[in-house]
Tab-separated table of C-alpha atoms in Angstrom:
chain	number	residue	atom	x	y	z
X	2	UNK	CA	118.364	215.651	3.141
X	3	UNK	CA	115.057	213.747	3.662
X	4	UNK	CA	116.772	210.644	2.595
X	5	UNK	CA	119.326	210.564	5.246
X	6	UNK	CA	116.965	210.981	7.804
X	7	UNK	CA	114.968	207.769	5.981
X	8	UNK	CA	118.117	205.793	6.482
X	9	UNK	CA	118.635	207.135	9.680
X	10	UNK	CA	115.218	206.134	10.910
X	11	UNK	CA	115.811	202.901	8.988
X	12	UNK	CA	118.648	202.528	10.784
X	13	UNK	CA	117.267	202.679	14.575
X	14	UNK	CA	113.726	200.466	13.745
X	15	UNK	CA	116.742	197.361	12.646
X	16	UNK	CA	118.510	198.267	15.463
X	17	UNK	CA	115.541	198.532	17.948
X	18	UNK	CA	114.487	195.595	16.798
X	19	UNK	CA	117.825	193.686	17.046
X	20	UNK	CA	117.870	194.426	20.643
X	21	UNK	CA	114.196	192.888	21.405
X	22	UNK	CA	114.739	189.732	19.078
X	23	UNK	CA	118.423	189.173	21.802
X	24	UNK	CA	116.639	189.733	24.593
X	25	UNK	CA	114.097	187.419	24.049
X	26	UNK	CA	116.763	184.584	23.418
X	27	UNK	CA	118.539	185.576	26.305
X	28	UNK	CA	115.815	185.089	28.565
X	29	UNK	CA	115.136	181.810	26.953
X	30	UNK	CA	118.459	180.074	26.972
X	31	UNK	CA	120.649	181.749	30.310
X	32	UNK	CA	120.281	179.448	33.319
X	33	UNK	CA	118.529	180.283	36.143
X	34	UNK	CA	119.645	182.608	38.773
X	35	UNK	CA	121.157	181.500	42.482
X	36	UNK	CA	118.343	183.685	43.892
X	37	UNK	CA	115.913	181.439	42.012
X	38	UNK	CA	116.965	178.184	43.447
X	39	UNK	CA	117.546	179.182	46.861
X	40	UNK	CA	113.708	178.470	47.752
X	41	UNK	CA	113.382	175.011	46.679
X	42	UNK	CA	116.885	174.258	48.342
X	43	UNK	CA	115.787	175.475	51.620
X	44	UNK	CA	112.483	173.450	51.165
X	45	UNK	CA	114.213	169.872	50.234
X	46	UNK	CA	116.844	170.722	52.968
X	47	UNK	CA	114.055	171.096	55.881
X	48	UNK	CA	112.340	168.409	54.620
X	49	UNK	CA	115.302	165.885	55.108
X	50	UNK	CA	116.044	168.226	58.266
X	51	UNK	CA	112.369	167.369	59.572
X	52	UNK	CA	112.894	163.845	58.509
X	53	UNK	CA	116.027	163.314	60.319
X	54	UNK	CA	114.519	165.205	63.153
X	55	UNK	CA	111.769	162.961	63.350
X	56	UNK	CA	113.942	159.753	63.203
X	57	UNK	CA	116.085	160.729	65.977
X	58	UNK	CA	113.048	161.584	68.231
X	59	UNK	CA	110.768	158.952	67.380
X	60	UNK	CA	112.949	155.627	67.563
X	61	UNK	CA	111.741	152.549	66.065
X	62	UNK	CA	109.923	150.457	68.699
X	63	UNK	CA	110.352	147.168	68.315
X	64	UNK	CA	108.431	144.168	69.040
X	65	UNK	CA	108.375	143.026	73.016
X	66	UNK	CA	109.914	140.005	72.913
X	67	UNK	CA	108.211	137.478	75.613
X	68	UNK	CA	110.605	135.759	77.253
X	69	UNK	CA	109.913	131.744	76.534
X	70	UNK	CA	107.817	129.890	79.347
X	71	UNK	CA	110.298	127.573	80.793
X	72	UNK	CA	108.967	123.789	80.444
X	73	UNK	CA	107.021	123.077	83.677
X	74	UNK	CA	108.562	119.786	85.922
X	75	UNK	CA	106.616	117.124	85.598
X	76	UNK	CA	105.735	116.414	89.044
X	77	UNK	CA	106.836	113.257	90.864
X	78	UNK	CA	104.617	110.324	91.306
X	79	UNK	CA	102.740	110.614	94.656
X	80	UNK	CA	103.319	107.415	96.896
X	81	UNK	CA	100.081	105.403	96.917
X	82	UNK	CA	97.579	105.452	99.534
X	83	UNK	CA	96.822	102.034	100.964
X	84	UNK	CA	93.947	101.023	103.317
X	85	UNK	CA	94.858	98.244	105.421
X	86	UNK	CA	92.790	94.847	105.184
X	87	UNK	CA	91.058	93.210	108.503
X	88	UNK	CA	92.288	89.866	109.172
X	89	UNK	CA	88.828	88.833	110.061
X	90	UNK	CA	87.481	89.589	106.360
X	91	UNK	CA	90.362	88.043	104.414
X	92	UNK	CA	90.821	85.171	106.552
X	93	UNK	CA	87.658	83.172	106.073
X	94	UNK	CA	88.862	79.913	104.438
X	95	UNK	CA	91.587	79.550	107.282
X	96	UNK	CA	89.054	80.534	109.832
X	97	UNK	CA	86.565	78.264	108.381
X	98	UNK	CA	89.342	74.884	108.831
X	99	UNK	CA	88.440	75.625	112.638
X	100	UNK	CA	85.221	76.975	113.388
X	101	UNK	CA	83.138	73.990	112.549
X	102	UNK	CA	85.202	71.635	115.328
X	103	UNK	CA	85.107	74.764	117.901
X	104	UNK	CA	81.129	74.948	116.819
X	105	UNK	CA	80.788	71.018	117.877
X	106	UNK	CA	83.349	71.488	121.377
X	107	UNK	CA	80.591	74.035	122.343
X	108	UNK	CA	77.617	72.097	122.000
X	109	UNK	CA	79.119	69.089	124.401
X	110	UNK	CA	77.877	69.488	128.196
X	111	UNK	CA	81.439	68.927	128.762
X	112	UNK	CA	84.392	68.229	128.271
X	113	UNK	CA	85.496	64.889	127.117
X	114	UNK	CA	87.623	62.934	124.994
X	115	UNK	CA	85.972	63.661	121.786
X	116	UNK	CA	86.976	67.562	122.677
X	117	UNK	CA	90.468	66.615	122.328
X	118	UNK	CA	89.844	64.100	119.308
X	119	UNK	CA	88.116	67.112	118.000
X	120	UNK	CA	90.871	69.687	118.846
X	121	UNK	CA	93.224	67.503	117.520
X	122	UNK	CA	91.931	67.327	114.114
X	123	UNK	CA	90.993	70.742	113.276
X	124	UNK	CA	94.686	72.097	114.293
X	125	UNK	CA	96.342	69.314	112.233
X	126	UNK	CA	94.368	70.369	109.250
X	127	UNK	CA	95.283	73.812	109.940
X	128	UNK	CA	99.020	72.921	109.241
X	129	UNK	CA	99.619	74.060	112.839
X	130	UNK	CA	102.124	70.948	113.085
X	131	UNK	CA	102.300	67.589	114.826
X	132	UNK	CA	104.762	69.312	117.287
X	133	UNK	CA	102.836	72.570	118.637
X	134	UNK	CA	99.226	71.235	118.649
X	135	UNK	CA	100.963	68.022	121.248
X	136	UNK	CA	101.860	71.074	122.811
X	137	UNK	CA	99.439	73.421	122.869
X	138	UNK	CA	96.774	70.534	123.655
X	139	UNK	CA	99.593	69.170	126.822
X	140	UNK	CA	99.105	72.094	128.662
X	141	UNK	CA	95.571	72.298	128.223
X	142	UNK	CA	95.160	68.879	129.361
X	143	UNK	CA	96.702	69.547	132.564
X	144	UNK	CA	94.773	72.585	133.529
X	145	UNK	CA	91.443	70.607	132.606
X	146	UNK	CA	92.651	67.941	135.374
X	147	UNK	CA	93.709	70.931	137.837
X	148	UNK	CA	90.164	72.105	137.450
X	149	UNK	CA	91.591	75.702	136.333
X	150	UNK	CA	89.506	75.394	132.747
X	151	UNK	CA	86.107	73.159	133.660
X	152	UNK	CA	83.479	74.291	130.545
X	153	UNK	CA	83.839	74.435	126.257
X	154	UNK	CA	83.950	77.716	126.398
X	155	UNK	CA	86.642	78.201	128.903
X	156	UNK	CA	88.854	75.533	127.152
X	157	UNK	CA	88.708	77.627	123.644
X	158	UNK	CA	89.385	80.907	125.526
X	159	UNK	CA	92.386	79.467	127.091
X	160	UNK	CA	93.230	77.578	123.804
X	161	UNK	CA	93.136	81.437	121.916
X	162	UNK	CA	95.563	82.679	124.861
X	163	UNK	CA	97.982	79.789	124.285
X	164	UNK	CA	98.137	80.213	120.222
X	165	UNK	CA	98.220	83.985	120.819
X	166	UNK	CA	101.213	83.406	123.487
X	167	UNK	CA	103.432	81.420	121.341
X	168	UNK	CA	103.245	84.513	118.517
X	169	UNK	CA	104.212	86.898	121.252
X	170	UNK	CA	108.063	88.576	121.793
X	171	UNK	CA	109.241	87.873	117.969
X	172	UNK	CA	111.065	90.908	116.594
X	173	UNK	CA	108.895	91.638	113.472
X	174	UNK	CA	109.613	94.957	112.717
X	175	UNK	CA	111.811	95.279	108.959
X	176	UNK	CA	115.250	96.194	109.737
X	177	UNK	CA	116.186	99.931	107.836
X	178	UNK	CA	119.254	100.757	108.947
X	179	UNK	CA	120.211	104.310	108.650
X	180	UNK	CA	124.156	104.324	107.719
X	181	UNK	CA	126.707	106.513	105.641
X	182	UNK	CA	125.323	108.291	102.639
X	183	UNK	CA	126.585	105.876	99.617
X	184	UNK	CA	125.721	102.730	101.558
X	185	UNK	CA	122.404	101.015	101.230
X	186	UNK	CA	120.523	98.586	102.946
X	187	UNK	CA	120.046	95.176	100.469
X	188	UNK	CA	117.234	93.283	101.029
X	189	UNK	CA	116.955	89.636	99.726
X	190	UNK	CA	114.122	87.629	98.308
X	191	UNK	CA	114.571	83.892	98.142
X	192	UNK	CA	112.114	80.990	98.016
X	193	UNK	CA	110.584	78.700	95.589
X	194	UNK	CA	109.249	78.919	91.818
X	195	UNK	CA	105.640	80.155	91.754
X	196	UNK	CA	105.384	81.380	95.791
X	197	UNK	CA	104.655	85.269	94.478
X	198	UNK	CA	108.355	86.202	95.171
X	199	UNK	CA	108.462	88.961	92.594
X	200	UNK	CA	105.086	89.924	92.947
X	201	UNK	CA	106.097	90.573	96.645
X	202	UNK	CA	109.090	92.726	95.999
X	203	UNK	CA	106.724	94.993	93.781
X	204	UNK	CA	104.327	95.876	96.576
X	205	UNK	CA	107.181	96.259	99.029
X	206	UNK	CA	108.817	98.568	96.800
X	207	UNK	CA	105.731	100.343	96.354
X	208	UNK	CA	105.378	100.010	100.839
X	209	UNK	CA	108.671	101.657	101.275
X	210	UNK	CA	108.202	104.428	98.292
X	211	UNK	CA	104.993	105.148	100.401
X	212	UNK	CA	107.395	105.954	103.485
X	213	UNK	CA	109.480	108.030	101.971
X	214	UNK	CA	112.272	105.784	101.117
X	215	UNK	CA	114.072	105.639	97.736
X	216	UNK	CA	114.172	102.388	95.793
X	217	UNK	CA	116.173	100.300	93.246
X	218	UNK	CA	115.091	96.873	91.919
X	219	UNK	CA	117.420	94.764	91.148
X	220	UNK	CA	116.485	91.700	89.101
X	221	UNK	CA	118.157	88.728	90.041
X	222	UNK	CA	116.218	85.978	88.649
X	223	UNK	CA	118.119	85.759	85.291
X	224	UNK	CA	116.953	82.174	84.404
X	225	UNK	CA	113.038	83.382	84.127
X	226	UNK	CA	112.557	86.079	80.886
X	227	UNK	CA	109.132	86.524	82.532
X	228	UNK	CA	111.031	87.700	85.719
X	229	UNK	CA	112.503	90.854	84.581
X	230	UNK	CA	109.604	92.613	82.601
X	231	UNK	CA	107.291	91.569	85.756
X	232	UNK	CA	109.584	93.353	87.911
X	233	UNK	CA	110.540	96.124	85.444
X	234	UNK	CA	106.439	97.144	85.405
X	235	UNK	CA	106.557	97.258	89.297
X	236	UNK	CA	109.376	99.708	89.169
X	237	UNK	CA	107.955	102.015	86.742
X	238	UNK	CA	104.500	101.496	89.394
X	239	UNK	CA	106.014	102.270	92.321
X	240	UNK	CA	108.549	104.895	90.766
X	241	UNK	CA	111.474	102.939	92.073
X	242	UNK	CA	115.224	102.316	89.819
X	243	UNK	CA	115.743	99.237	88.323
X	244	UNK	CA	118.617	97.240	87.162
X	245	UNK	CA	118.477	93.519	84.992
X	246	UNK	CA	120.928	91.897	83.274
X	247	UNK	CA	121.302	89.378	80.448
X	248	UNK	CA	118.855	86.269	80.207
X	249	UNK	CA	120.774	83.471	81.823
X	250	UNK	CA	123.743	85.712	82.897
X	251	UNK	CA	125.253	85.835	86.584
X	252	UNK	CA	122.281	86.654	89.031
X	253	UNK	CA	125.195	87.401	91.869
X	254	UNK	CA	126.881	90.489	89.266
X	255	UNK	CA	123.544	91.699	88.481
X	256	UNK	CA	122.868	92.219	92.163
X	257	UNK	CA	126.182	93.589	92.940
X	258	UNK	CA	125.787	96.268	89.972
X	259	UNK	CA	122.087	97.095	91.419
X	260	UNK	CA	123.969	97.464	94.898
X	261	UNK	CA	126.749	99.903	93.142
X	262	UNK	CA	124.539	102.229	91.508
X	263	UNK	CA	122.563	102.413	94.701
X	264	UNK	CA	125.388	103.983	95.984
X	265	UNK	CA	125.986	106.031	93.518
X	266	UNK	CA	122.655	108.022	93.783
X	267	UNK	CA	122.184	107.421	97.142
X	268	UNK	CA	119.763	105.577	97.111
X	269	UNK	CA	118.249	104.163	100.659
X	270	UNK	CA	117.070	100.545	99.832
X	271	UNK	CA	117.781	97.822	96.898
X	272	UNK	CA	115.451	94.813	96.219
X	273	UNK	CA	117.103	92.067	95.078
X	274	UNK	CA	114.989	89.361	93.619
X	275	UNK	CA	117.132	85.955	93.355
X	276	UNK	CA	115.943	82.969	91.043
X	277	UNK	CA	113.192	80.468	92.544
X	278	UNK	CA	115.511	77.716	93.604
X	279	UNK	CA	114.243	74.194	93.820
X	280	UNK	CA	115.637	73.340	98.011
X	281	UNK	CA	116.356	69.795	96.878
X	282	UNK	CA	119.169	70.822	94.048
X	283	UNK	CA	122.689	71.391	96.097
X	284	UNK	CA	124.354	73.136	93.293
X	285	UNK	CA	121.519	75.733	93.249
X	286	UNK	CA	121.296	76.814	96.920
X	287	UNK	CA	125.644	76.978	96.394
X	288	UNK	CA	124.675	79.629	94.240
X	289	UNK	CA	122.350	80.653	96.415
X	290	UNK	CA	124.977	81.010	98.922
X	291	UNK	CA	127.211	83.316	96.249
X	292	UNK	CA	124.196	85.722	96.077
X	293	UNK	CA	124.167	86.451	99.562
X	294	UNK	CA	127.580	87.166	100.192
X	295	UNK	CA	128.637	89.037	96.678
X	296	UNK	CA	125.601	91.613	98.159
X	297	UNK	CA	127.264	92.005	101.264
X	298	UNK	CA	130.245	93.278	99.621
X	299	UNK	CA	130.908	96.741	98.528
X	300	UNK	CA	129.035	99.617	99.496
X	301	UNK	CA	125.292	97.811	100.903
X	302	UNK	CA	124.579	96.551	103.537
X	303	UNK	CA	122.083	93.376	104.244
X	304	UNK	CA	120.024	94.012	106.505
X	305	UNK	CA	116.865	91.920	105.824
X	306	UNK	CA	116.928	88.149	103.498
X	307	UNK	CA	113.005	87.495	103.196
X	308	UNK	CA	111.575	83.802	102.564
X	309	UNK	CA	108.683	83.868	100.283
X	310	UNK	CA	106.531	80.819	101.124
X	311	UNK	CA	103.096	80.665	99.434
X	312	UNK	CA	100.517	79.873	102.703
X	313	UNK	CA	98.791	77.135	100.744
X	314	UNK	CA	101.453	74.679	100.583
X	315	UNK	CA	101.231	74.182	104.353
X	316	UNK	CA	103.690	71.962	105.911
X	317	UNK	CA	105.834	71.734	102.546
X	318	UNK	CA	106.638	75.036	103.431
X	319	UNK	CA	108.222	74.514	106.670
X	320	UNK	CA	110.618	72.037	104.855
X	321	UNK	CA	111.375	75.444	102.373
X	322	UNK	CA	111.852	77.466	105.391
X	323	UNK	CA	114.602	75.184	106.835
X	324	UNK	CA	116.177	74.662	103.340
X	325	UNK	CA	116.467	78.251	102.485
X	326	UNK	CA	117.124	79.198	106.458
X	327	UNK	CA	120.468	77.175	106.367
X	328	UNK	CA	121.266	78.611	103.296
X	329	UNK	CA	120.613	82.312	103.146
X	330	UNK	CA	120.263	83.261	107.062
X	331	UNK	CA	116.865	84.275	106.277
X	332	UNK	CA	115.207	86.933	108.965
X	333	UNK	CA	111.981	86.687	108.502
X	334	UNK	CA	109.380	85.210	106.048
X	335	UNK	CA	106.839	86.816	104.211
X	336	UNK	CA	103.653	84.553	104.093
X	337	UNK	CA	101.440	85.116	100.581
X	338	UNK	CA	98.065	83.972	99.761
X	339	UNK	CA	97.119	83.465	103.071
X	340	UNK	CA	93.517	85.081	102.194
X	341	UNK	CA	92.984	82.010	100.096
X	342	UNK	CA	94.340	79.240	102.404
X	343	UNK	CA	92.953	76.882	105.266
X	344	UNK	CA	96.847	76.324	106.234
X	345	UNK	CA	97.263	79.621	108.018
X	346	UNK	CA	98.894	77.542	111.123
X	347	UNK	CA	101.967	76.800	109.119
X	348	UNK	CA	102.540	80.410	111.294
X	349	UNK	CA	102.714	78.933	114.541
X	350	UNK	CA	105.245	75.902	113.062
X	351	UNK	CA	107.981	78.474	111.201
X	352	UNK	CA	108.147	80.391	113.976
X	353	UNK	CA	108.149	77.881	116.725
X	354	UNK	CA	110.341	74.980	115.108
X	355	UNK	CA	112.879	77.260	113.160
X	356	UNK	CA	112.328	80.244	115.414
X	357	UNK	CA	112.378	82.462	112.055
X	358	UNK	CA	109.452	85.315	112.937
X	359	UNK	CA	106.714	85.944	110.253
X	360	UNK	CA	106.947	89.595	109.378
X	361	UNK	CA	104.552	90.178	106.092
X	362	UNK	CA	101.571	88.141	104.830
X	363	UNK	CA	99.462	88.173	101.584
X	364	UNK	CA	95.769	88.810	101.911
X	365	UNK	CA	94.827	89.736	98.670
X	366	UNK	CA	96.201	90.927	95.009
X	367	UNK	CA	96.173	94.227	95.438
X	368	UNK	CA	99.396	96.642	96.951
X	369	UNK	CA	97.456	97.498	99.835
X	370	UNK	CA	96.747	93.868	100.333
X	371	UNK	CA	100.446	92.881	101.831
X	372	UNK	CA	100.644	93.865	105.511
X	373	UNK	CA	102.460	93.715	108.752
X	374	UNK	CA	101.720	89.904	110.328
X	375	UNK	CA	100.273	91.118	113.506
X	376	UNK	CA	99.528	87.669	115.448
X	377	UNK	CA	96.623	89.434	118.196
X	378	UNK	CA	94.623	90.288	115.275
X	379	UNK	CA	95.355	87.242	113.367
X	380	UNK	CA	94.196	84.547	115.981
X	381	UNK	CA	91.365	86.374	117.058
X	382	UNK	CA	90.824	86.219	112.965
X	383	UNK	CA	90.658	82.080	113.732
X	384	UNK	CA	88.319	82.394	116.532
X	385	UNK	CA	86.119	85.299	115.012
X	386	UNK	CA	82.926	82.645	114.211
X	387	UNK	CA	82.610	80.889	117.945
């Protein structure tokens, strides 16, 4: 009996130890439970949860974005400021034609016939003209002999009053004619090679700009390559338009297309420089006589034809200003260089001969320098040293 109970304790050690050796592989090899993973779920899950959370609330920010600075204007040229000359400083040379016979009337006890031998001279070397100083000395001669002038001094007083009288009543103010939006006033430049005629229309351009007026250039003198550049650098000066056209080609086209885009952006005044005619050719003041009416036509209107005559060619001027007169119906004449001439009378013979009245006059290089012929401040100019 003792062995059965061997085999039967034999028996239950195997099988004990059958069932510790399976349920250590069992807890090796079986997968973990649902229970088991449920913790590390819940912690991945907030953390995308928080994540999420955290985007929505927290929005990227992005980058202010500064709006660009707009490009400032670049603001328009001011007009120039101009200080006016004095007649009595730039007129010294013209002045200086008269003062020594005035100097030599004064220091007679009387007067006598060398006073008007004296008188005589000094205004005929003025370029006053043959003409006005027979006049101006007639009527001086008869109020000697009606004892109403009796002394030197009295005789160049009243001599002063009769010059300044004969300047008086001319119309010399620039016509600007305010019209129809589209339609400009044309002024016209004419005269002779070398004068300062495109010089002239620079500082008037620059004149007017001062006053408020808008400008176009329009370069007529197609013969002269100098011409165009000359007045091209007094447009960009002045801020005014300009217009050219081909070397050589049609000055009278050139001027009408300065005229039409005038118009077209309303502009108040056009320049027109015209080719320095020699007044002896026929053929040339014919075409001349083109320019002036092909810039009467369209949309300007002329309202001024200027006659540049350079001061220092005295009484060959005169001669210019008839020429050019019958030519161009000039309105007025613009007198340069007079700072630097001893001819200043040539005044007193354009406007009393040809009735034309002097309405600008050149005292100097400079813009400033062109100015408004007043003739009370320009005869007491010639009488200044007595």
């Amino acid at each position: 009996m003792e062995w059965i109970y061997l085999v039967l304790i034999a028996v239950v050690l195997v099988f004990g130890l059958g069932v510790v050796v399976f349920g250590r592989r069992r807890s090796v090899s079986a997968p973990p439970s649902p229970a088991a993973l449920t913790p590390a779920r819940e912690s991945r899950v907030e953390v995308a949860t928080e994540s999420a959370l955290q985007t929505e609330a927290e929005p990227e920010v992005q980058p202010e974005v500064q709006p660009e600075a707009e490009p400032e204007a670049e603001p328009e040229a001011e007009p120039e400021v101009f200080e006016r000359p004095s007649f009595r400083a730039k007129l010294g040379k013209a002045r200086g034609a008269l003062t020594g016979a005035f100097l030599g009337i004064r220091g007679r006890a009387g007067i006598v016939d060398a006073t008007w031998d004296d008188l005589e001279e000094a205004l005929l070397r003025a370029d006053v003209g043959v003409r006005v100083t027979a006049e101006l000395l007639s009527g001086l001669r008869l109020r000697v002999k009606a004892k109403a002038i009796t002394d030197p001094d009295a005789l160049l007083h009243a001599l002063q009053a009769e010059m300044t009288g004969r300047l008086a009543g001319a119309d010399r103010a620039l016509r600007f004619e305010q019209g129809a939006v589209g339609s400009p006033n044309v002024w016209l430049f004419v005269g002779v090679n070398g004068v300062g005629k495109t010089t002239t229309i620079g500082k008037v351009a620059a004149l007017q700009r001062s006053q408020g007026h808008s400008v176009l250039m329009a370069a007529g003198d197609t013969f002269r390559a100098a011409a165009a550049e000359q007045l091209a650098a007094w447009a960009e000066r002045s801020g005014s338009e300009f217009v050219r056209g081909s070397e050589g080609g049609d000055p009278s086209s050139v001027i009408f297309d300065g005229v039409q885009r005038a118009a077209a952006r309303n502009i108040d005044l056009v320049l027109a420089d015209t080719a320095g005619r020699l007044h002896t050719k026929t053929n040339l003041m014919e075409e001349l006589r083109k320019v002036r009416r092909v810039a009467g036509k369209g949309a300007g209107r002329v309202t001024e034809v200027f006659l540049v005559i350079d001061a220092t060619t005295g009484q060959n001027g005169l001669i210019q200003a008839r020429q050019f007169g019958d030519t161009t119906d000039v309105t007025g004449v613009v007198l340069t260089k007079l700072d630097g001439s001893a001819k200043g009378g040539i005044v007193f013979a354009i406007e009393t001969e040809l009735g034309i009245p002097v309405k600008l006059v050149g005292l100097g290089e400079t813009i400033g320098d062109l100015v408004a012929f007043d003739p009370d401040e320009f005869v007491s100019a010639l009488f200044a040293d007595i």
